PDB file of C-alpha atoms in Angstrom:
ATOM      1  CA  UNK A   1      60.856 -27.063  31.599  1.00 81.00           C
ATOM      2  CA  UNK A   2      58.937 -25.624  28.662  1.00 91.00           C
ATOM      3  CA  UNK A   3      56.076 -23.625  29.461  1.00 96.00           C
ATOM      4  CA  UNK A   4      54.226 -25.624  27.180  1.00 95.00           C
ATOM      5  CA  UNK A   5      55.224 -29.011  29.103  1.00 95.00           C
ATOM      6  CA  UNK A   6      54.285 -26.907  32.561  1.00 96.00           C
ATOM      7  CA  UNK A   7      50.799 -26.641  31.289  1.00 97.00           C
ATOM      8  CA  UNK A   8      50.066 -29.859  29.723  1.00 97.00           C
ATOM      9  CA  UNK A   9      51.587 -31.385  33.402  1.00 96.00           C
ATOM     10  CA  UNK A  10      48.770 -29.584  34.972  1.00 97.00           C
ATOM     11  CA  UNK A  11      45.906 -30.970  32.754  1.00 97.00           C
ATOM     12  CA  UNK A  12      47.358 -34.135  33.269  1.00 97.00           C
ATOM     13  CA  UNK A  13      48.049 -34.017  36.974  1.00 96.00           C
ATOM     14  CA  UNK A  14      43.823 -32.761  37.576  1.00 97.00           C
ATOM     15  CA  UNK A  15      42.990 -35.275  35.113  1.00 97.00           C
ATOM     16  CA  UNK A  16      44.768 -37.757  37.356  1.00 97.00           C
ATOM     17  CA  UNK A  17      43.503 -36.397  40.358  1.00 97.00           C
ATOM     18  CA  UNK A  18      39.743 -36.703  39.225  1.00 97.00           C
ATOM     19  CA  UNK A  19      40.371 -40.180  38.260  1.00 97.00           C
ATOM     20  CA  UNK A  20      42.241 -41.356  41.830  1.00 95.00           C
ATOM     21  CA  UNK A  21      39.129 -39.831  43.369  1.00 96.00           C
ATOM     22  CA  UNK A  22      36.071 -41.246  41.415  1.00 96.00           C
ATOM     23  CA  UNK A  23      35.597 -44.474  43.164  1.00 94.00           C
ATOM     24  CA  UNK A  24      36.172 -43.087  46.418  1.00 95.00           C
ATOM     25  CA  UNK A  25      33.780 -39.875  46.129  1.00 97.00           C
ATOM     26  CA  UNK A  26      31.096 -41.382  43.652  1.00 98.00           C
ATOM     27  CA  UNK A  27      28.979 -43.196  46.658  1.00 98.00           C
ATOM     28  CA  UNK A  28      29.643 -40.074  49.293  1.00 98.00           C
ATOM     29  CA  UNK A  29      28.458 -37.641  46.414  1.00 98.00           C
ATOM     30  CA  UNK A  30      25.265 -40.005  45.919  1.00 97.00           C
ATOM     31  CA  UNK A  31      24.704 -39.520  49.342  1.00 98.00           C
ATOM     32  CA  UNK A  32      24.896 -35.852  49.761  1.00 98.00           C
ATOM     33  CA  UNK A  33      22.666 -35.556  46.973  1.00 97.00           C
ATOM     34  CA  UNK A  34      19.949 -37.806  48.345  1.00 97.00           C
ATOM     35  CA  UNK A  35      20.070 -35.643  51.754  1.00 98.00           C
ATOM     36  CA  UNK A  36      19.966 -32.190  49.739  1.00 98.00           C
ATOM     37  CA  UNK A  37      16.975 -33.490  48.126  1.00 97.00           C
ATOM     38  CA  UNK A  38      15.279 -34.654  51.189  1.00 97.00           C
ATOM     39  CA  UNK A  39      16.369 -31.183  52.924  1.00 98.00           C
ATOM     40  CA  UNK A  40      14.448 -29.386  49.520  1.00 97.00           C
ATOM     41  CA  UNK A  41      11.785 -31.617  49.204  1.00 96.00           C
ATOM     42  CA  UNK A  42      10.945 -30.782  52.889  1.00 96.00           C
ATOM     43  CA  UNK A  43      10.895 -26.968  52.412  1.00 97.00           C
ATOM     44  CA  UNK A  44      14.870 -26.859  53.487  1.00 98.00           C
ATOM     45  CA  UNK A  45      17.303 -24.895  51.927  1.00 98.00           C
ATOM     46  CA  UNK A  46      21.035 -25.406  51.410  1.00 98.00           C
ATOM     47  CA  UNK A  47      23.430 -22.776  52.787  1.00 98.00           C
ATOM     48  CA  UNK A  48      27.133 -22.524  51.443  1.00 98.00           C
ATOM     49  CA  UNK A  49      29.941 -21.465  53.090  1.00 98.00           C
ATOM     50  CA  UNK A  50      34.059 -21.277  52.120  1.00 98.00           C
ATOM     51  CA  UNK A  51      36.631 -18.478  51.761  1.00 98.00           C
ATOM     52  CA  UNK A  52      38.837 -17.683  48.895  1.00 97.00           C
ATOM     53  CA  UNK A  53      38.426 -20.164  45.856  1.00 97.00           C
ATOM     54  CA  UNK A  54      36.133 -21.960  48.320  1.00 98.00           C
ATOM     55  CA  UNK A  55      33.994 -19.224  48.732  1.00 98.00           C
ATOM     56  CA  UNK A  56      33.565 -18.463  45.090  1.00 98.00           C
ATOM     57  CA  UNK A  57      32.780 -22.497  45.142  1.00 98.00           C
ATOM     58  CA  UNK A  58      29.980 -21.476  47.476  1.00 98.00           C
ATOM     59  CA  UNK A  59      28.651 -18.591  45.288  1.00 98.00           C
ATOM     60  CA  UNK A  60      29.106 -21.415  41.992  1.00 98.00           C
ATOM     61  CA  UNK A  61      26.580 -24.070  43.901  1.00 98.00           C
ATOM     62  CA  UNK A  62      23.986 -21.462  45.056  1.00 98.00           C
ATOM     63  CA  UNK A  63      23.736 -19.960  41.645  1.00 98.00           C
ATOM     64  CA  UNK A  64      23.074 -23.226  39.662  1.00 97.00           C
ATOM     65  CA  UNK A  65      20.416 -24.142  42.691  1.00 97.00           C
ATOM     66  CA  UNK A  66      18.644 -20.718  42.500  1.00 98.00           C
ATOM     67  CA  UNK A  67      18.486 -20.447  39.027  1.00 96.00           C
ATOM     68  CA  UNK A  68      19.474 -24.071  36.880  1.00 94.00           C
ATOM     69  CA  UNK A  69      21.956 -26.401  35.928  1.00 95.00           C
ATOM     70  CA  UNK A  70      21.593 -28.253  32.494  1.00 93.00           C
ATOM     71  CA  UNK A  71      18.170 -28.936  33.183  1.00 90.00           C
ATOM     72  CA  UNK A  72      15.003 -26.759  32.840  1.00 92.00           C
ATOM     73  CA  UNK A  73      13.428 -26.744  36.426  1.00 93.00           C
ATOM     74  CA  UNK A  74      12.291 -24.457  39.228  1.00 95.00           C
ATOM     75  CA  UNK A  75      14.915 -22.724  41.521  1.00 96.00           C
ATOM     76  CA  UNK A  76      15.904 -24.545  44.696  1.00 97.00           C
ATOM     77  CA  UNK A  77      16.645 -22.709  48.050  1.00 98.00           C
ATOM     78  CA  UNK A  78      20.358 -22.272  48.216  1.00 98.00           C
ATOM     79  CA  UNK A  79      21.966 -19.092  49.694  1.00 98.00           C
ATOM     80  CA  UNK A  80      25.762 -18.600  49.830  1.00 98.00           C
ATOM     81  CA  UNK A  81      26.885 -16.860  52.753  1.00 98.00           C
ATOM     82  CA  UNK A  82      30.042 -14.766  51.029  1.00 98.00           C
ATOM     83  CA  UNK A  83      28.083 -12.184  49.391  1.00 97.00           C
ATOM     84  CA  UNK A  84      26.692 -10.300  51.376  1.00 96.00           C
ATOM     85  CA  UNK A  85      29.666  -7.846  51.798  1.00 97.00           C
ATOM     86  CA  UNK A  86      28.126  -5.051  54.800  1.00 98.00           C
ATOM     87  CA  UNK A  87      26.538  -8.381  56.523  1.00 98.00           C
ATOM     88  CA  UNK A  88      30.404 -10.263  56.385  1.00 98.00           C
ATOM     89  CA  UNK A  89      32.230  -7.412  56.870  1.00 98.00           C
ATOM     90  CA  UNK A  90      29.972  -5.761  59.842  1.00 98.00           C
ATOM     91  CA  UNK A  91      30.565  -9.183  61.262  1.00 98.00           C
ATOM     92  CA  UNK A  92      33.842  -8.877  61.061  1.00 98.00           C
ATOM     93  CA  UNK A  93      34.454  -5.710  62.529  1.00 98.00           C
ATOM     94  CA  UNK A  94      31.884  -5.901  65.321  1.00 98.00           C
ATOM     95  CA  UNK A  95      33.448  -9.393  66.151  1.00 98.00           C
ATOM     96  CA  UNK A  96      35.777 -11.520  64.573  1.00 98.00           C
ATOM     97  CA  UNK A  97      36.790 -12.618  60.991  1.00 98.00           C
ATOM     98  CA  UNK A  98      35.964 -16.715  62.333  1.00 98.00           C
ATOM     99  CA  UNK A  99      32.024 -15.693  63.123  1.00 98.00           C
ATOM    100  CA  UNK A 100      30.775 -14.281  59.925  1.00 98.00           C
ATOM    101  CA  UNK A 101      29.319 -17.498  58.582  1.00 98.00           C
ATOM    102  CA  UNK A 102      28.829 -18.199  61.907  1.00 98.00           C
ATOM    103  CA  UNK A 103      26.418 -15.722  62.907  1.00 98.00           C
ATOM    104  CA  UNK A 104      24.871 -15.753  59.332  1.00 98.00           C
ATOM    105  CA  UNK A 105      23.710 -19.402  60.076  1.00 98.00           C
ATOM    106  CA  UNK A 106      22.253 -18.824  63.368  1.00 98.00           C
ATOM    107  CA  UNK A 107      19.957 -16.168  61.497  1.00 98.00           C
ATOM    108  CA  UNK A 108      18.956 -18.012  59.157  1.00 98.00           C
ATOM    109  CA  UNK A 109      19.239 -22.384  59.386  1.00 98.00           C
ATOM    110  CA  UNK A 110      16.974 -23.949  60.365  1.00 98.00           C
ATOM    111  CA  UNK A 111      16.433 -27.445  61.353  1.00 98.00           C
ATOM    112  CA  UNK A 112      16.720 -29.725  58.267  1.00 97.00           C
ATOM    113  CA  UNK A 113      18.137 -27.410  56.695  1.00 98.00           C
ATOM    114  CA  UNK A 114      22.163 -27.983  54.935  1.00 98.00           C
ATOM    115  CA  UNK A 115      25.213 -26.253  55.513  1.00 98.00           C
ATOM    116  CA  UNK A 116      27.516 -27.140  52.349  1.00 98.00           C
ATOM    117  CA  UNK A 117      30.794 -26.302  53.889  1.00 98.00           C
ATOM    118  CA  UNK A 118      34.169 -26.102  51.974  1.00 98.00           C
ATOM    119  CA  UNK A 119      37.280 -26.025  53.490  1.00 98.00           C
ATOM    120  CA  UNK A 120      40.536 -27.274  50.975  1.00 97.00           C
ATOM    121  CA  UNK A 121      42.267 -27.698  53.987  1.00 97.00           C
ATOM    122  CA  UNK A 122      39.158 -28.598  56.471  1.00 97.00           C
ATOM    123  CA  UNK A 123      41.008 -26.260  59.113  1.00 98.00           C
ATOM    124  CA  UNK A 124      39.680 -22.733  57.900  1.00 98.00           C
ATOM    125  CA  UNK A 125      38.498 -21.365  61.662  1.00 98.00           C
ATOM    126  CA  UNK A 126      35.417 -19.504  59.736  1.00 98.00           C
ATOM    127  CA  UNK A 127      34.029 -22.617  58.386  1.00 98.00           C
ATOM    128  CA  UNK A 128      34.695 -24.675  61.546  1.00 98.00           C
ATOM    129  CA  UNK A 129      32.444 -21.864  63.330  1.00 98.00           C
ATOM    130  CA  UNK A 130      29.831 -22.053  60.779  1.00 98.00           C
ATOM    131  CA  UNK A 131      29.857 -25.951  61.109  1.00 98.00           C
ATOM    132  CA  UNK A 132      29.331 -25.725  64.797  1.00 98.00           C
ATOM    133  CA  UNK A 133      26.367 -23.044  64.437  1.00 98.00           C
ATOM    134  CA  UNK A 134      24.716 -25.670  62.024  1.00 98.00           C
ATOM    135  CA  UNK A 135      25.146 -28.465  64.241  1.00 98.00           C
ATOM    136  CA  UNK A 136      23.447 -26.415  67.149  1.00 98.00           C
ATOM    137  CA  UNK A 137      20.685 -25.503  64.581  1.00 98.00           C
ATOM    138  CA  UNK A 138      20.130 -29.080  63.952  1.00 98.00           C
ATOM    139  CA  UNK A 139      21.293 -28.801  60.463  1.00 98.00           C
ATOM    140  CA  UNK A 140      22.668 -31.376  58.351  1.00 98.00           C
ATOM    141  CA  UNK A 141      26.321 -30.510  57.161  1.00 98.00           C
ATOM    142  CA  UNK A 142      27.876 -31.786  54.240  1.00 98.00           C
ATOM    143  CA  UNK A 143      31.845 -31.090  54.172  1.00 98.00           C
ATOM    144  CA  UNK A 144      33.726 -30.323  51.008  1.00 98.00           C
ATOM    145  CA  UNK A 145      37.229 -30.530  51.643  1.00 98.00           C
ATOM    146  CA  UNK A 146      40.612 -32.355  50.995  1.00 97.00           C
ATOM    147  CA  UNK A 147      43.860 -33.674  52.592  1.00 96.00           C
ATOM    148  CA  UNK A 148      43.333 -35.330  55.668  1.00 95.00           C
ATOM    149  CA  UNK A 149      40.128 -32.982  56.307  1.00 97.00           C
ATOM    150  CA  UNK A 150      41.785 -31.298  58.996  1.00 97.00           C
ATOM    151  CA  UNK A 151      39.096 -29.923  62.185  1.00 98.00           C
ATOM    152  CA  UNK A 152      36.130 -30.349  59.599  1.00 98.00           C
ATOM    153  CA  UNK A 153      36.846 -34.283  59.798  1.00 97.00           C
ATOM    154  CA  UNK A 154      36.541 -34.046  63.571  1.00 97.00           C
ATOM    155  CA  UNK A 155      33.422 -31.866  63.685  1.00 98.00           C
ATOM    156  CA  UNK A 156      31.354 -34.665  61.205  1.00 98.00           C
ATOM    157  CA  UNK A 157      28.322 -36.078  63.068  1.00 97.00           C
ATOM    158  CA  UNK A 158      26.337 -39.517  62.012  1.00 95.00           C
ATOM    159  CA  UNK A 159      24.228 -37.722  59.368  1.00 95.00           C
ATOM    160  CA  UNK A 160      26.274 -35.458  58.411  1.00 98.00           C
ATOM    161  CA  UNK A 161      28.244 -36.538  55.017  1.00 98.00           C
ATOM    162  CA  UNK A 162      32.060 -35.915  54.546  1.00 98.00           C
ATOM    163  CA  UNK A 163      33.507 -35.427  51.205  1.00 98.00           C
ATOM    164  CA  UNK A 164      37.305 -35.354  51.304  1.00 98.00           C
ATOM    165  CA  UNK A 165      39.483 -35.515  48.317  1.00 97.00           C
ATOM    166  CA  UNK A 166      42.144 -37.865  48.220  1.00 96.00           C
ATOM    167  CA  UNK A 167      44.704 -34.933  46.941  1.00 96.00           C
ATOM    168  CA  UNK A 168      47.621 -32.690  48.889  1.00 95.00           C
ATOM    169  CA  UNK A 169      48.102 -29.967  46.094  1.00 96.00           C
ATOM    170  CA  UNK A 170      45.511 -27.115  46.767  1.00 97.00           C
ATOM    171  CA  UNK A 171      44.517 -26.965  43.450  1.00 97.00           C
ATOM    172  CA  UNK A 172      44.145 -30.096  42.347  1.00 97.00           C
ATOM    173  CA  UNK A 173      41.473 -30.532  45.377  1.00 98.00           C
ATOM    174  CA  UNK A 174      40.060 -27.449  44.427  1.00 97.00           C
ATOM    175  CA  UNK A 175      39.471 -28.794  40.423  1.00 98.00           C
ATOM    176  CA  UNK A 176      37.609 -31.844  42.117  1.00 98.00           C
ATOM    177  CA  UNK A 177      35.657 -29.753  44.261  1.00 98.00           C
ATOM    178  CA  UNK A 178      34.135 -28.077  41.282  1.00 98.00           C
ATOM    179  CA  UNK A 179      33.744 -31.013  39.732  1.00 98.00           C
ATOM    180  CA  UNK A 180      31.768 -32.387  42.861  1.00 98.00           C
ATOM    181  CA  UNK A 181      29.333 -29.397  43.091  1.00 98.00           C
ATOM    182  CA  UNK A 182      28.593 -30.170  39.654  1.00 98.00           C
ATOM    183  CA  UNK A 183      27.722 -34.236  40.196  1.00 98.00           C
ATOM    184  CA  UNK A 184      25.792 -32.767  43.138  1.00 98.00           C
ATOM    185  CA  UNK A 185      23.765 -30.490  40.796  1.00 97.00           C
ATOM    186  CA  UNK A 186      23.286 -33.263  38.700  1.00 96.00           C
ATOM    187  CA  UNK A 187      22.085 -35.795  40.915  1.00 96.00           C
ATOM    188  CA  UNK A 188      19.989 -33.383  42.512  1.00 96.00           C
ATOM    189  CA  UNK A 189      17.923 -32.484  39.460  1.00 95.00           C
ATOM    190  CA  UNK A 190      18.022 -36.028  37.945  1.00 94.00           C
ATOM    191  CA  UNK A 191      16.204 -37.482  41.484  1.00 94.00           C
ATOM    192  CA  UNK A 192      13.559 -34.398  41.617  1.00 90.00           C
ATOM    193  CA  UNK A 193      12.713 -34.348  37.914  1.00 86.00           C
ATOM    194  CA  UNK A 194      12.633 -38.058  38.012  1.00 83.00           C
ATOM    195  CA  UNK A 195      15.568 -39.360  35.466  1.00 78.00           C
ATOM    196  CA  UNK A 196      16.942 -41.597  38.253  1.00 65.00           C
ATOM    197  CA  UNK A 197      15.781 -42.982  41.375  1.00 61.00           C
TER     198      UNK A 197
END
């Protein structure tokens, strides 16, 4: 196959992808919107957790919370957990690789607070930790992940919220998830600011 064909496949294949998932994530994104604004409006913050592509997901979220999206605004609390490099790699070392968003969440969630966790697979043993430090916090958790959403779909309590693309190809879940942190940056400004209810 041309290399030419090979790339227009892939902007047709994500194109797809986000299309197949719309209907299906559009009310669960609404929802994890509404519960990160009642977490911020509360004096919560939102705490982001993922590894690899996930984790620079994590990084993406926080920094248009802190700072802004597409709308002028004051910063909202949102801290990712992968960037601390001593604190994640101390972790590590003193230990294991599964506790350092783990331990980061026990020092600092606290009760109505959010853990935004993403997981492409939902089976990442890290995440899964952090998930079960926030649910002993009496956190909210709102799950970012894809496939069948592996352990994370197990760990998901009552009010927590569980957004799972419908999607087997790793990056193809990934290119929703981005597009998901931005509706959820959108939503979340256009309820506080007052464009929609």
């Amino acid at each position: 196959m041309p290399l030419h064909d090979r790339i227009l496949g892939h902007f047709k294949a994500s194109a797809q992808t986000k299309l197949d998932a719309a209907e299906t994530l559009a009310p669960t994104i609404e929802d994890a919107a509404r519960l990160m604004v009642h977490s911020l409006a509360q004096g919560g913050k939102i705490l982001a957790c993922g590894n690899g592509g996930s984790a620079a997901d994590a990084q993406h979220f926080a920094s248009e919370m802190v700072n802004r999206f597409e709308q002028e605004r004051p910063g909202l609390a949102a801290i990712a957990l992968t960037t601390d490099t001593s604190t994640l790699t101390s972790i590590a070392n003193d230990y294991a690789y599964d506790q350092v968003f783990a331990r980061q969440v026990k020092a600092l969630g606290h009760p109505g607070d959010i853990l935004l966790a993403i997981s492409t697979s939902g089976n990442s043993p890290s995440v899964l930790q952090g998930v079960a430090a926030a649910h002993a916090r009496n956190m909210h958790v709102i799950a970012l992940t894809g496939r069948s959403g592996g352990g994370l779909a197990e760990q998901m309590q009552e009010d927590d919220v569980f957004l799972c693309v419908p999607a087997e190809s790793t990056a193809r879940i990934q290119e929703v998830h981005l597009l998901t942190i931005h509706c959820l940056c959108d939503a979340v400004d256009s309820v506080l600011l007052g464009v929609e209810e």
